[in-house]
Amino acid sequence: MTPKILVFAGSIRSGAYSGKTADLAHKELAVQGADVTRISLADYPLPLMDEDLESEKGVPQNAVKLAGLFDGHDAVLIATPEYNGSIPPLVKNAIDWISRVSKIDGRPVRPFNGKVMALCSSSAGHFAGIRSGAHLRAVLSHIQADVIAPQVSVPNGGSAFEENGAFKDDRLRKGMERLCKTLIDHANLKSPRVSA
Ligand SMILES: Cc1cc2nc3c(=O)[nH]c(=O)nc-3n(C[C@H](O)[C@H](O)[C@H](O)COP(=O)(O)O)c2cc1C
């Protein structure tokens, strides 16, 4: 069974620690046999959520595209940074817009409902973005995503990665292996795909 897993980071900064964490998640998920789609939110720019804009122009096409990607994958992994003890606006704004998509080409969709999801967090500091991860978990649970318990939280992002992008800390490497295994197992339980 080959689950399809969507992976993205909650930062579009060049050299982002969350981007490096998402890269490692991508690599490990692929090693464990998942079919991974890695995207950047930079390719799906969205205006700030505004219900007047939504009434006038509808949900932006990029939100519909992202909702389609959620819908077309068995699981989603988000690697989030932490801003002021919480979720960065890039991530929250994307979630808010995606949550407004109820139809794609006339077909009803519920992008988050029952979606198997995993979270990683990272930060420049000692706390590894755990507050952001906790807030994001609460938001996603509120919109009925099925967020798995294992979470990889990377402290001191500036010194956490080797030149080749690997984690320096073996506990983080093992944590990522466990997270990816759990995510694949959950995705397979929810929507088993038989490989061709
Ligand atoms: C607006 C803002 C608020 C931040 N707040 C926090 C914070 O609450 N906790 C923390 O550990 N780091 C905080 N940082 C520092 C980030 O951890 C650091 O900039 C990190 O590199 C951002 O993630 P990225 O590397 O994935 O882009 C903040 C950064 C910004 C720009």
Coordinates of N, CA and C and ligand atoms in Angstrom, one line a residue:
M1 N 0.8 -1.2 0.0 CA 0.0 0.0 0.0 C 0.9 1.2 0.0
T2 N 0.6 2.2 -0.9 CA 1.4 3.4 -1.0 C 0.5 4.6 -0.7
P3 N 0.6 5.1 0.5 CA -0.2 6.3 0.8 C 0.4 7.5 0.2
K4 N -0.5 8.4 -0.2 CA -0.1 9.7 -0.8 C -0.1 10.7 0.3
I5 N 1.1 11.3 0.5 CA 1.2 12.3 1.6 C 1.7 13.6 1.1
L6 N 1.0 14.7 1.5 CA 1.3 16.0 1.1 C 2.2 16.6 2.3
V7 N 3.3 17.3 1.9 CA 4.2 17.9 2.9 C 4.4 19.3 2.6
F8 N 4.3 20.2 3.6 CA 4.7 21.6 3.4 C 5.2 22.2 4.7
A9 N 5.9 23.3 4.5 CA 6.4 24.1 5.7 C 5.6 25.3 5.8
G10 N 5.6 25.8 7.0 CA 4.8 27.1 7.3 C 5.6 28.3 7.2
S11 N 6.7 28.3 6.5 CA 7.5 29.4 6.2 C 8.0 29.4 4.8
I12 N 8.1 30.5 4.1 CA 8.7 30.6 2.8 C 10.0 31.3 2.8
R13 N 10.6 31.4 4.0 CA 11.9 32.1 4.1 C 13.0 31.2 3.5
S14 N 14.0 31.8 2.8 CA 15.0 31.0 2.3 C 15.9 30.4 3.5
G15 N 16.1 29.2 3.5 CA 16.9 28.5 4.6 C 16.1 28.3 5.8
A16 N 14.7 28.3 5.7 CA 13.8 28.2 6.8 C 14.1 26.8 7.5
Y17 N 14.1 26.9 8.9 CA 14.3 25.6 9.7 C 13.1 24.7 9.4
S18 N 11.9 25.3 9.3 CA 10.7 24.5 9.1 C 10.8 23.9 7.7
G19 N 11.4 24.6 6.7 CA 11.6 24.0 5.4 C 12.5 22.9 5.4
K20 N 13.6 23.0 6.2 CA 14.6 21.9 6.3 C 13.9 20.7 7.0
T21 N 13.1 21.0 8.0 CA 12.4 19.9 8.7 C 11.4 19.2 7.8
A22 N 10.7 20.0 6.9 CA 9.8 19.4 5.9 C 10.6 18.6 4.9
D23 N 11.8 19.0 4.5 CA 12.6 18.3 3.6 C 13.0 16.9 4.2
L24 N 13.3 16.9 5.5 CA 13.6 15.6 6.2 C 12.4 14.7 6.3
A25 N 11.3 15.3 6.6 CA 10.0 14.5 6.6 C 9.8 13.9 5.3
H26 N 9.9 14.7 4.2 CA 9.7 14.2 2.8 C 10.6 13.0 2.6
K27 N 11.9 13.2 2.9 CA 12.9 12.1 2.6 C 12.5 10.8 3.4
E28 N 12.2 11.0 4.7 CA 11.9 9.8 5.5 C 10.6 9.1 5.1
L29 N 9.6 9.9 4.8 CA 8.4 9.3 4.3 C 8.6 8.5 3.0
A30 N 9.4 9.1 2.1 CA 9.7 8.4 0.9 C 10.5 7.1 1.1
V31 N 11.4 7.2 2.0 CA 12.2 5.9 2.4 C 11.3 4.9 2.9
Q32 N 10.3 5.3 3.7 CA 9.3 4.3 4.3 C 8.2 3.9 3.3
G33 N 8.3 4.4 2.1 CA 7.4 3.9 1.0 C 6.2 4.7 0.7
A34 N 6.1 6.0 1.2 CA 5.0 6.8 0.8 C 5.3 7.5 -0.5
D35 N 4.2 7.9 -1.1 CA 4.3 8.7 -2.4 C 4.1 10.2 -1.9
V36 N 5.2 10.9 -1.9 CA 5.2 12.3 -1.2 C 5.1 13.4 -2.3
T37 N 4.2 14.3 -2.0 CA 4.1 15.6 -2.7 C 4.6 16.7 -1.8
R38 N 5.7 17.3 -2.2 CA 6.3 18.4 -1.4 C 5.9 19.7 -2.1
I39 N 5.2 20.6 -1.4 CA 4.9 21.9 -2.0 C 5.4 23.0 -1.1
S40 N 5.5 24.2 -1.7 CA 5.8 25.4 -0.9 C 4.6 26.3 -1.0
L41 N 4.3 26.9 0.1 CA 3.1 27.9 0.1 C 3.5 29.1 -0.7
A42 N 4.7 29.3 -1.0 CA 5.1 30.4 -1.9 C 4.5 30.3 -3.2
D43 N 4.2 29.1 -3.6 CA 3.5 28.9 -4.9 C 2.0 29.0 -4.9
Y44 N 1.5 29.3 -3.7 CA 0.0 29.5 -3.5 C -0.3 30.7 -2.7
P45 N 0.2 31.9 -3.3 CA -0.1 33.1 -2.5 C -1.6 33.4 -2.3
L46 N -1.9 33.9 -1.1 CA -3.3 34.1 -0.8 C -3.4 35.5 -0.1
P47 N -4.5 36.2 -0.4 CA -4.7 37.5 0.4 C -5.1 37.1 1.8
L48 N -5.0 38.1 2.7 CA -5.5 37.9 4.1 C -7.0 37.5 4.1
M49 N -7.4 36.6 4.8 CA -8.8 36.2 4.9 C -9.6 37.4 5.2
D50 N -10.6 37.6 4.3 CA -11.5 38.7 4.4 C -12.9 38.3 3.8
E51 N -13.9 38.3 4.7 CA -15.2 37.8 4.2 C -15.8 38.7 3.2
D52 N -15.5 40.0 3.2 CA -16.0 40.8 2.1 C -15.4 40.4 0.8
L53 N -14.1 40.2 0.8 CA -13.4 39.7 -0.4 C -14.0 38.4 -0.9
E54 N -14.3 37.5 0.1 CA -14.9 36.2 -0.2 C -16.2 36.3 -0.9
S55 N -17.1 37.3 -0.3 CA -18.4 37.5 -0.9 C -18.4 38.1 -2.3
E56 N -17.4 39.0 -2.5 CA -17.3 39.7 -3.8 C -16.7 38.8 -4.8
K57 N -15.6 38.1 -4.5 CA -14.8 37.4 -5.5 C -14.8 35.9 -5.3
G58 N -15.3 35.4 -4.2 CA -15.3 34.0 -4.0 C -13.9 33.6 -3.4
V59 N -13.8 32.3 -3.1 CA -12.6 31.8 -2.5 C -11.5 31.8 -3.6
P60 N -10.3 32.4 -3.3 CA -9.2 32.4 -4.3 C -8.8 31.1 -4.9
Q61 N -8.5 31.1 -6.1 CA -8.1 29.9 -6.8 C -7.0 29.1 -6.1
N62 N -6.1 29.8 -5.5 CA -5.0 29.1 -4.8 C -5.5 28.3 -3.6
A63 N -6.5 28.8 -3.0 CA -7.1 28.1 -1.8 C -7.8 26.8 -2.4
V64 N -8.5 27.0 -3.5 CA -9.2 25.8 -4.1 C -8.1 24.8 -4.5
K65 N -7.0 25.3 -5.1 CA -5.9 24.3 -5.5 C -5.4 23.6 -4.2
L66 N -5.2 24.3 -3.2 CA -4.7 23.7 -1.9 C -5.7 22.7 -1.4
A67 N -7.0 23.1 -1.4 CA -8.0 22.2 -0.9 C -8.0 20.9 -1.8
G68 N -7.8 21.1 -3.1 CA -7.8 19.9 -4.0 C -6.6 19.0 -3.6
L69 N -5.5 19.6 -3.2 CA -4.3 18.8 -2.8 C -4.6 18.1 -1.5
F70 N -5.2 18.7 -0.6 CA -5.6 18.0 0.7 C -6.5 16.9 0.3
D71 N -7.5 17.2 -0.5 CA -8.5 16.1 -0.9 C -7.9 15.0 -1.6
G72 N -6.8 15.2 -2.4 CA -6.2 14.2 -3.2 C -5.1 13.4 -2.5
H73 N -4.9 13.7 -1.2 CA -3.8 13.0 -0.5 C -4.4 12.3 0.7
D74 N -3.8 11.2 1.1 CA -4.3 10.4 2.2 C -4.0 11.1 3.6
A75 N -2.9 11.8 3.5 CA -2.4 12.5 4.8 C -1.6 13.7 4.4
V76 N -1.5 14.6 5.4 CA -0.8 15.9 5.2 C 0.1 16.1 6.4
L77 N 1.3 16.5 6.1 CA 2.3 16.9 7.2 C 2.6 18.3 7.1
I78 N 2.5 19.1 8.2 CA 2.9 20.5 8.2 C 4.0 20.7 9.2
A79 N 5.1 21.3 8.7 CA 6.2 21.7 9.6 C 6.1 23.2 9.8
T80 N 5.7 23.5 11.1 CA 5.5 24.9 11.3 C 6.5 25.6 12.2
P81 N 6.8 26.9 11.9 CA 7.6 27.7 12.8 C 6.7 28.2 13.9
E82 N 7.3 29.0 14.8 CA 6.5 29.7 15.9 C 6.7 31.2 15.8
Y83 N 5.6 31.9 15.8 CA 5.7 33.4 15.9 C 5.0 33.8 17.2
N84 N 5.7 34.5 18.0 CA 5.1 35.0 19.3 C 4.3 34.0 20.0
G85 N 4.9 32.8 20.1 CA 4.3 31.7 20.9 C 3.1 31.1 20.2
S86 N 2.9 31.3 18.9 CA 1.8 30.7 18.2 C 2.0 30.4 16.8
I87 N 0.9 30.2 16.0 CA 0.9 29.8 14.6 C 1.3 31.0 13.8
P88 N 2.2 30.9 12.8 CA 2.5 32.0 11.9 C 1.3 32.3 11.0
P89 N 1.1 33.6 10.7 CA 0.0 33.9 9.8 C -0.1 33.2 8.5
L90 N 1.1 32.9 7.9 CA 1.1 32.2 6.6 C 0.3 30.8 6.7
V91 N 0.5 30.1 7.8 CA -0.1 28.8 8.0 C -1.6 29.0 8.4
K92 N -1.9 29.9 9.3 CA -3.3 30.1 9.8 C -4.1 30.6 8.6
N93 N -3.6 31.6 7.8 CA -4.3 32.1 6.7 C -4.6 31.1 5.7
A94 N -3.6 30.2 5.4 CA -3.9 29.2 4.4 C -5.0 28.2 4.9
I95 N -4.9 27.9 6.2 CA -5.9 27.0 6.8 C -7.3 27.6 6.7
D96 N -7.4 28.9 7.1 CA -8.7 29.6 7.1 C -9.3 29.6 5.7
W97 N -8.4 29.9 4.7 CA -9.0 29.9 3.3 C -9.4 28.5 2.8
I98 N -8.5 27.6 3.1 CA -8.8 26.2 2.6 C -10.1 25.7 3.3
S99 N -10.3 26.1 4.5 CA -11.5 25.7 5.3 C -12.8 26.2 4.7
R100 N -12.7 27.2 3.8 CA -13.9 27.8 3.1 C -14.2 27.1 1.8
V101 N -13.4 26.2 1.4 CA -13.7 25.5 0.1 C -14.6 24.3 0.4
S102 N -15.8 24.4 -0.2 CA -16.7 23.3 0.0 C -17.0 22.5 -1.2
K103 N -16.6 23.1 -2.4 CA -16.8 22.4 -3.6 C -15.7 22.6 -4.6
I104 N -15.3 21.5 -5.3 CA -14.3 21.6 -6.4 C -14.9 21.1 -7.6
D105 N -15.0 21.9 -8.7 CA -15.7 21.5 -9.9 C -17.1 20.9 -9.6
G106 N -17.8 21.5 -8.7 CA -19.2 21.1 -8.3 C -19.2 19.9 -7.4
R107 N -18.1 19.3 -7.1 CA -18.1 18.1 -6.2 C -17.9 18.6 -4.8
P108 N -18.7 18.1 -3.8 CA -18.5 18.6 -2.5 C -17.2 18.0 -1.9
V109 N -16.5 18.9 -1.2 CA -15.3 18.5 -0.5 C -15.3 19.0 0.9
R110 N -14.6 18.3 1.8 CA -14.4 18.8 3.2 C -12.9 18.5 3.4
P111 N -12.0 19.5 3.1 CA -10.6 19.3 3.0 C -10.0 18.8 4.3
F112 N -10.5 19.2 5.5 CA -9.9 18.8 6.8 C -10.6 17.6 7.5
N113 N -11.9 17.4 7.1 CA -12.7 16.5 7.8 C -12.1 15.0 7.8
G114 N -11.6 14.5 8.9 CA -11.1 13.2 9.0 C -9.7 13.0 8.3
K115 N -9.1 14.2 7.9 CA -7.8 14.1 7.2 C -6.7 13.7 8.2
V116 N -6.0 12.6 7.9 CA -4.9 12.2 8.8 C -3.8 13.3 8.6
M117 N -3.3 13.8 9.8 CA -2.3 14.9 9.7 C -1.2 14.7 10.7
A118 N 0.0 15.2 10.4 CA 1.1 15.2 11.4 C 1.7 16.6 11.4
L119 N 2.3 16.9 12.6 CA 2.9 18.2 12.8 C 4.3 18.0 13.2
C120 N 5.2 18.9 12.6 CA 6.5 19.2 13.2 C 6.6 20.7 13.5
S121 N 7.4 21.0 14.4 CA 7.6 22.4 14.7 C 9.1 22.7 14.9
S122 N 9.5 23.9 14.7 CA 10.9 24.3 14.9 C 11.0 25.7 15.3
S123 N 12.1 26.1 15.8 CA 12.3 27.5 16.1 C 13.8 27.8 16.3
A124 N 14.1 29.1 16.3 CA 15.5 29.5 16.5 C 15.9 29.3 18.0
G125 N 14.9 29.1 18.9 CA 15.2 29.1 20.3 C 15.1 27.7 20.9
H126 N 15.2 27.7 22.3 CA 15.2 26.4 23.0 C 13.8 25.7 23.0
F127 N 12.7 26.4 22.8 CA 11.4 25.8 23.0 C 10.9 25.0 21.7
A128 N 11.7 25.1 20.6 CA 11.4 24.2 19.5 C 10.0 24.4 18.8
G129 N 9.4 25.6 19.1 CA 8.1 25.8 18.5 C 7.0 25.0 19.1
I130 N 7.2 24.5 20.3 CA 6.1 23.5 20.8 C 4.8 24.2 21.0
R131 N 4.8 25.5 21.4 CA 3.6 26.3 21.6 C 2.8 26.4 20.3
S132 N 3.6 26.7 19.2 CA 2.9 26.8 17.9 C 2.3 25.4 17.5
G133 N 3.1 24.4 17.7 CA 2.6 23.0 17.4 C 1.3 22.7 18.2
A134 N 1.3 23.1 19.5 CA 0.1 22.8 20.3 C -1.1 23.6 19.8
H135 N -0.9 24.9 19.4 CA -2.0 25.7 18.9 C -2.5 25.2 17.6
L136 N -1.6 24.8 16.7 CA -2.0 24.3 15.4 C -2.7 23.0 15.6
R137 N -2.3 22.2 16.5 CA -3.0 20.9 16.8 C -4.5 21.2 17.2
A138 N -4.6 22.2 18.1 CA -6.0 22.6 18.5 C -6.9 23.1 17.4
V139 N -6.3 23.9 16.5 CA -7.0 24.5 15.4 C -7.5 23.3 14.5
L140 N -6.5 22.4 14.1 CA -6.8 21.4 13.2 C -7.8 20.4 13.8
S141 N -7.7 20.1 15.1 CA -8.7 19.2 15.7 C -10.1 19.9 15.7
H142 N -10.1 21.2 15.9 CA -11.4 21.9 15.8 C -12.1 21.7 14.5
I143 N -11.3 21.7 13.4 CA -11.9 21.5 12.1 C -11.9 20.0 11.6
Q144 N -11.8 19.2 12.7 CA -12.0 17.7 12.5 C -11.0 17.0 11.8
A145 N -9.7 17.5 11.7 CA -8.6 16.7 11.2 C -8.2 15.7 12.3
D146 N -7.6 14.6 11.8 CA -7.2 13.5 12.7 C -5.7 13.6 12.9
V147 N -5.3 14.5 13.8 CA -3.8 14.7 14.0 C -3.2 13.7 14.8
I148 N -2.1 13.0 14.3 CA -1.5 11.9 15.1 C -0.7 12.5 16.2
A149 N -0.5 11.7 17.3 CA 0.2 12.2 18.5 C 1.7 12.5 18.3
P150 N 2.4 11.7 17.6 CA 3.9 12.0 17.6 C 4.1 13.3 16.9
Q151 N 5.0 14.1 17.4 CA 5.4 15.4 16.8 C 6.9 15.5 17.0
V152 N 7.5 16.0 15.9 CA 9.0 16.3 16.0 C 9.2 17.8 16.1
S153 N 9.8 18.2 17.2 CA 10.0 19.6 17.5 C 11.5 19.9 17.6
V154 N 11.9 20.8 16.7 CA 13.4 21.0 16.5 C 13.8 22.4 17.2
P155 N 14.6 22.3 18.3 CA 15.1 23.5 18.9 C 16.3 24.0 18.2
N156 N 16.6 25.3 18.5 CA 17.9 25.9 18.1 C 18.2 25.6 16.6
G157 N 17.2 26.0 15.7 CA 17.3 25.7 14.3 C 18.6 26.1 13.6
G158 N 19.2 27.1 14.1 CA 20.4 27.6 13.5 C 21.6 26.6 13.6
S159 N 21.5 25.7 14.6 CA 22.6 24.7 14.7 C 22.1 23.3 14.7
A160 N 20.8 23.1 14.3 CA 20.2 21.7 14.4 C 20.5 20.8 13.2
F161 N 21.0 21.4 12.1 CA 21.1 20.6 10.9 C 22.6 20.5 10.4
E162 N 22.9 19.3 9.9 CA 24.2 19.1 9.2 C 24.2 19.9 7.9
E163 N 25.4 20.0 7.3 CA 25.5 20.6 6.0 C 24.6 19.9 5.0
N164 N 24.5 18.6 5.1 CA 23.7 17.8 4.1 C 22.2 17.8 4.5
G165 N 21.8 18.6 5.5 CA 20.4 18.8 5.9 C 19.9 17.8 6.9
A166 N 20.7 16.8 7.3 CA 20.3 15.8 8.3 C 20.3 16.5 9.7
F167 N 19.5 15.9 10.6 CA 19.5 16.4 12.0 C 20.8 16.0 12.6
K168 N 21.4 16.9 13.4 CA 22.6 16.6 14.2 C 22.2 15.7 15.3
D169 N 21.1 15.9 15.9 CA 20.6 15.1 17.1 C 20.0 13.8 16.7
D170 N 20.6 12.7 17.2 CA 20.0 11.4 16.8 C 18.6 11.2 17.3
R171 N 18.3 11.8 18.4 CA 16.9 11.7 19.0 C 15.9 12.3 18.0
L172 N 16.2 13.4 17.4 CA 15.3 14.0 16.4 C 15.2 13.1 15.2
R173 N 16.3 12.5 14.7 CA 16.3 11.6 13.6 C 15.3 10.4 13.9
K174 N 15.5 9.8 15.1 CA 14.6 8.7 15.5 C 13.2 9.1 15.6
G175 N 13.0 10.3 16.2 CA 11.6 10.9 16.3 C 11.0 11.0 15.0
M176 N 11.7 11.4 14.0 CA 11.2 11.6 12.6 C 10.8 10.3 12.0
E177 N 11.6 9.3 12.3 CA 11.3 7.9 11.8 C 10.0 7.4 12.4
R178 N 9.9 7.6 13.7 CA 8.6 7.2 14.4 C 7.4 7.9 13.9
L179 N 7.6 9.2 13.8 CA 6.5 10.1 13.3 C 6.0 9.6 11.9
C180 N 7.0 9.4 11.0 CA 6.6 9.0 9.6 C 6.0 7.6 9.6
K181 N 6.5 6.7 10.4 CA 5.9 5.4 10.5 C 4.4 5.4 10.9
T182 N 4.2 6.2 12.0 CA 2.8 6.4 12.5 C 1.9 7.0 11.5
L183 N 2.4 8.0 10.8 CA 1.6 8.7 9.8 C 1.2 7.8 8.7
I184 N 2.2 7.0 8.2 CA 1.9 6.0 7.1 C 0.9 5.0 7.6
D185 N 1.1 4.5 8.8 CA 0.2 3.5 9.4 C -1.3 4.0 9.4
H186 N -1.4 5.2 10.0 CA -2.7 5.9 10.1 C -3.3 6.1 8.7
A187 N -2.5 6.6 7.8 CA -3.0 6.8 6.4 C -3.5 5.5 5.8
N188 N -2.8 4.5 6.0 CA -3.2 3.2 5.4 C -4.4 2.6 6.1
L189 N -4.6 2.9 7.4 CA -5.8 2.4 8.1 C -7.1 3.1 7.5
K190 N -6.9 4.5 7.3 CA -8.0 5.3 6.8 C -8.4 5.0 5.4
S191 N -7.4 5.0 4.5 CA -7.7 4.9 3.1 C -6.6 4.0 2.4
P192 N -6.7 2.7 2.6 CA -5.7 1.8 2.0 C -5.7 1.9 0.5
R193 N -4.5 2.1 -0.1 CA -4.3 2.1 -1.6 C -3.5 0.9 -1.9
V194 N -3.9 0.2 -2.9 CA -3.1 -0.9 -3.3 C -2.2 -0.4 -4.5
S195 N -0.9 -0.7 -4.3 CA 0.0 -0.2 -5.4 C -0.2 -1.0 -6.7
A196 N 0.1 -0.3 -7.8 CA -0.2 -0.9 -9.1 C 0.8 -2.0 -9.3
Ligands
LIG1 C1 7.3 37.7 14.2 C2 8.2 36.6 14.8 C3 7.9 36.1 16.0 C4 8.7 35.1 16.5 N1 8.4 34.5 17.7 C5 9.0 33.4 18.2 C6 8.6 32.7 19.3 O1 7.5 33.0 19.9 N2 9.3 31.6 19.7 C7 10.4 31.3 19.0 O2 11.0 30.3 19.5 N3 10.9 31.9 18.0 C8 10.2 33.0 17.5 N4 10.7 33.7 16.4 C9 11.9 33.3 15.8 C10 11.7 32.1 14.9 O3 11.9 30.9 15.6 C11 12.8 32.2 13.7 O4 12.7 33.4 13.1 C12 12.6 31.1 12.8 O5 13.8 31.0 11.9 C13 11.4 31.2 11.9 O6 11.1 30.0 11.3 P1 11.7 29.5 9.9 O7 13.2 29.3 10.0 O8 11.0 28.2 9.6 O9 11.4 30.6 8.9 C14 9.9 34.7 15.9 C15 10.2 35.3 14.6 C16 9.3 36.2 14.1 C17 9.6 36.8 12.7

